[in-house]
Coordinates of C-alpha atoms in Angstrom, one line a residue:
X13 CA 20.2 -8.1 10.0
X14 CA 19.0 -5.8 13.2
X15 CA 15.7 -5.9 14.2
X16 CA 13.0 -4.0 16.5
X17 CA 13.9 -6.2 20.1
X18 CA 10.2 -5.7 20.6
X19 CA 9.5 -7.0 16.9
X20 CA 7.6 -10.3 17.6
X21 CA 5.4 -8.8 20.6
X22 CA 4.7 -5.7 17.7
X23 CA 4.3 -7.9 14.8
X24 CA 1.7 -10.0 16.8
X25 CA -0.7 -7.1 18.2
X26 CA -0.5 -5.6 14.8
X27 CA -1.5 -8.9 12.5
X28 CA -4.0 -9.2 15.6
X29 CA -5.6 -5.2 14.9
X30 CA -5.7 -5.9 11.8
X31 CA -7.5 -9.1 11.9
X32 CA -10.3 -7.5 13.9
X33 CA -10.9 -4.7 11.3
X34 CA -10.6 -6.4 8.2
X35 CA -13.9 -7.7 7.9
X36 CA -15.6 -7.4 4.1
X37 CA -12.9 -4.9 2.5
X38 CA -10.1 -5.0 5.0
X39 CA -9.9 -1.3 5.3
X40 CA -11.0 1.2 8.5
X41 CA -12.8 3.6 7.4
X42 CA -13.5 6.2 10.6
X43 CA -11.0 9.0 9.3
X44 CA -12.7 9.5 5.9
X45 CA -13.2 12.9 6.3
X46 CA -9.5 14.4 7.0
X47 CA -8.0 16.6 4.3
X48 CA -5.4 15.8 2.4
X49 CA -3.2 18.3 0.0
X50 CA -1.6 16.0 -2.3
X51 CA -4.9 13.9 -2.7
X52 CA -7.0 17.5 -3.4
X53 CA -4.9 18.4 -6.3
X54 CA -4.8 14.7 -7.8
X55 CA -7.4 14.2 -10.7
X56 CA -8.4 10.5 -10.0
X57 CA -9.8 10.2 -13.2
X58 CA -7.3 11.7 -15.7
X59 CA -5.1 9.1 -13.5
X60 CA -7.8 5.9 -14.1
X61 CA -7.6 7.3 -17.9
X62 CA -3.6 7.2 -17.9
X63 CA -3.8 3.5 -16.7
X64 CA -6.7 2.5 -19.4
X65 CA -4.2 4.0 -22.2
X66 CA -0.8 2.1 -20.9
X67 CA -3.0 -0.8 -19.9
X68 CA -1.0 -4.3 -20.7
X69 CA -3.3 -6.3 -19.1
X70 CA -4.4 -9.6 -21.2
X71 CA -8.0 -10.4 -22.0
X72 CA -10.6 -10.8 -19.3
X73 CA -8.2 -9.0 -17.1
X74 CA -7.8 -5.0 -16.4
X75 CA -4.8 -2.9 -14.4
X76 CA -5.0 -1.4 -11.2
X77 CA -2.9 1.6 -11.0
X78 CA -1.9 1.9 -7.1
X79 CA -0.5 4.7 -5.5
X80 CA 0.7 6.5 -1.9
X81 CA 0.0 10.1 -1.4
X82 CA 3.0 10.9 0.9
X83 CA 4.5 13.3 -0.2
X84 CA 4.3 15.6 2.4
X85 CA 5.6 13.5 4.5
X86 CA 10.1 12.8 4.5
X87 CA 9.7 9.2 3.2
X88 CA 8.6 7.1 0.4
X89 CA 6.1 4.3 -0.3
X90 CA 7.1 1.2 -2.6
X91 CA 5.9 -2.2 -3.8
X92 CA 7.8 -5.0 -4.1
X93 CA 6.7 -8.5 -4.4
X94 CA 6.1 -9.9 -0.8
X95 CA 8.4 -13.5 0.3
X96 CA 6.4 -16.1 -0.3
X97 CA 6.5 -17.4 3.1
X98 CA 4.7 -14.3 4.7
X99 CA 1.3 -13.6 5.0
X100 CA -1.0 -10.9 4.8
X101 CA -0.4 -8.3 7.9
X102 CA 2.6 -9.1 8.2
X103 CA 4.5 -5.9 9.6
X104 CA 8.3 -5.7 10.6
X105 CA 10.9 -2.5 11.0
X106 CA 14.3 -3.0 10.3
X107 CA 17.5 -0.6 11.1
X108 CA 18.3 -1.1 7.5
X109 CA 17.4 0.2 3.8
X110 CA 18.7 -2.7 2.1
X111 CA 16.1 -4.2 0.8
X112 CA 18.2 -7.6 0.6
X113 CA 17.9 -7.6 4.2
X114 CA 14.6 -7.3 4.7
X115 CA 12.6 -10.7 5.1
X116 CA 9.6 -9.7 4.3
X117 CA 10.4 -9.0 0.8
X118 CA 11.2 -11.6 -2.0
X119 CA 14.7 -12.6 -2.9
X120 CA 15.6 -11.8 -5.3
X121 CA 14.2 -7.6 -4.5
X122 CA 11.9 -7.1 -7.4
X123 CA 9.5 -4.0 -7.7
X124 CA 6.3 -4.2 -8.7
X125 CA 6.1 -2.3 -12.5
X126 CA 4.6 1.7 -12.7
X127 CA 3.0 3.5 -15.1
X128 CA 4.7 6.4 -16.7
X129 CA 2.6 9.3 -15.2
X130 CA 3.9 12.9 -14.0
X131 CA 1.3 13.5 -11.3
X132 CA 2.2 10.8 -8.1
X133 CA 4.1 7.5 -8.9
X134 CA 1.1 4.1 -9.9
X135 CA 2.3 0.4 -9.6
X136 CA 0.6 -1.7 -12.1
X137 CA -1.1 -4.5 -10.6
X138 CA -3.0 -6.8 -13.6
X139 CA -6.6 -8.7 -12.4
X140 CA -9.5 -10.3 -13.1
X141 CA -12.5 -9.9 -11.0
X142 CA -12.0 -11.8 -8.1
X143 CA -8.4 -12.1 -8.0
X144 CA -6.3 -10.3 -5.6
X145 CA -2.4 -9.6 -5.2
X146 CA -0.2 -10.3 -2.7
X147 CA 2.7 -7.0 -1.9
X148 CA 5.3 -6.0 0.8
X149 CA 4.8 -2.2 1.1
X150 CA 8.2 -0.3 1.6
X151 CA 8.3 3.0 3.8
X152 CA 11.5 4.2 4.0
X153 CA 13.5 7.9 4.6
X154 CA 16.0 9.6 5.7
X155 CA 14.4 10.8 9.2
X156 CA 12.2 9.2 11.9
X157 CA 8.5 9.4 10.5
X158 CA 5.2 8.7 11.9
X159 CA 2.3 8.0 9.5
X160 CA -0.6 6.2 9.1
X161 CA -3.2 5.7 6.0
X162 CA -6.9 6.5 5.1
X163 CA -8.8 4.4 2.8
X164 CA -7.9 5.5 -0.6
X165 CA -9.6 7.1 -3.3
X166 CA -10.7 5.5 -6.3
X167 CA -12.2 5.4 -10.2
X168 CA -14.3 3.8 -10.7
X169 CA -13.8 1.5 -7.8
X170 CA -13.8 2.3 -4.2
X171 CA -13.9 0.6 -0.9
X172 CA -17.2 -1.5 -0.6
X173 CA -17.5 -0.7 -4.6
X174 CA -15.2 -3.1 -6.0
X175 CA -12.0 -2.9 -4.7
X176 CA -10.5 -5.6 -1.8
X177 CA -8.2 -4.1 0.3
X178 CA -6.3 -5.9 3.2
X179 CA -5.2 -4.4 5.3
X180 CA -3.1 -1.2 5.4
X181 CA -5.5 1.8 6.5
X182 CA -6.4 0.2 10.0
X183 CA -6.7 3.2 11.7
X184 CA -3.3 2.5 13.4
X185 CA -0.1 4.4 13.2
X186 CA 3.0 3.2 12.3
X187 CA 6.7 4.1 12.6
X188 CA 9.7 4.2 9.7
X189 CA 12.5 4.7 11.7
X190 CA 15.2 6.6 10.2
X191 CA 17.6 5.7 7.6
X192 CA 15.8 2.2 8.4
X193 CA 12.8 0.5 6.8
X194 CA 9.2 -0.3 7.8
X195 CA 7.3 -3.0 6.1
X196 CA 4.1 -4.6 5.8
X197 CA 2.7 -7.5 3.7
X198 CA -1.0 -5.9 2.2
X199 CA -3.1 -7.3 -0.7
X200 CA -5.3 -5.3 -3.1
X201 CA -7.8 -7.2 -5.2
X202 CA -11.3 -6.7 -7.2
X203 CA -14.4 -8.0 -6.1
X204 CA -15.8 -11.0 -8.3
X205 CA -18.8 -9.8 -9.3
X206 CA -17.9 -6.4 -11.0
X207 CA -19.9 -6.0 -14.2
X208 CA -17.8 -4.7 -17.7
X209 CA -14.9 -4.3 -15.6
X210 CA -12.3 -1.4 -16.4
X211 CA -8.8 -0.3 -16.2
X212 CA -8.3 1.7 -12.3
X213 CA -6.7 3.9 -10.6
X214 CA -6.6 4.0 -6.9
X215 CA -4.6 6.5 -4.2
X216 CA -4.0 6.0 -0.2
X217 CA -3.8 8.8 1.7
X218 CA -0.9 8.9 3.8
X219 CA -0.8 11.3 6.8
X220 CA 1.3 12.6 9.5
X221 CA 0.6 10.4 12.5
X222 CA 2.0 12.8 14.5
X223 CA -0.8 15.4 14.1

């Protein structure tokens, strides 16, 4: 497995950044008001809707339906369930796309499940108020790509609103290099003391980090 030479020095100041923004919610929220094209034409709702109908979740529990607006960007933006060994900000690039050698995901590689929707690909993450889950987010593509994320939109939950988000829109930007794979260990969770809580939906806006 190849690594980034300057991967512990990165890996360090990023779990540090993201330590000193976290706070409450675990999300920066300072670019807020940027546009975003595939997030304008998304209908959060229908989506929340679409996860209430396919909704597994058992009793005292609901699904979170999470998902990456990138596509106007050349990569893509998976879930997979995290090592159990890392921890939360965790952040490493690899000169690989097999997902067997990447550490930061479990072994065996499992993805996280997704709804069947036609409109922008939702992993199904299953909670009860207070509980939050544990992921390794998976940027890869074909090209070098420069992105970074906005706190995401939501229904009925939003940051400070329900949703627990650490820590992926930081107001840093990050770097999948190409053909290789960038990774990061996040965890998305509802706050405890949501009242008749409902099936979600939830979208981060991914952007050119470049621009």
């Amino acid at each position: 497995m190849e690594r980034n030479p300057d991967l512990e020095r990165r890996r360090l100041l990023q779990a540090t950044a993201g330590a000193l923004v976290v706070g409450a919610a675990g999300c920066a929220d300072a670019e807020d008001d940027d546009s975003h094209p595939q997030l304008e034409e998304l209908d959060i709702d229908a989506l929340r809707e679409t996860v209430a109908e396919q909704s597994e979740a058992p009793d005292g529990s609901v699904t979170l339906g999470v998902g990456f607006a990138d596509d106007p960007l050349p990569m893509t933006s998976e879930l997979y369930e995290p090592d159990p060994d890392a921890e939360i900000s965790d952040t490493e690039q690899y000169d690989t796309q097999e997902l067997n050698d990447v550490d930061l995901v479990a072994d065996p590689v499992e993805e996280l499940p997704t709804l069947d929707t036609d409109d922008i690909t939702l992993y199904a993450l299953e909670l009860a108020p207070g509980e939050t889950r544990t992921m390794a987010l998976v940027v890869r593509g074909d090209e070098d790509v420069t992105f970074d994320a906005h706190v995401p939109e939501g229904e009925p939950y939003e940051l400070d609103d329900g949703l627990v988000l650490n820590c992926y829109c930081i107001d840093e930007v990050w770097n999948a290099p190409a053909e290789g794979t960038w990774t990061r260990v996040i965890e998305v969770g509802l706050e405890e003391d949501i009242e008749d809580p409902e099936s979600a939906a939830m979208v981060y806006g991914v952007f050119d980090g470049e621009e």
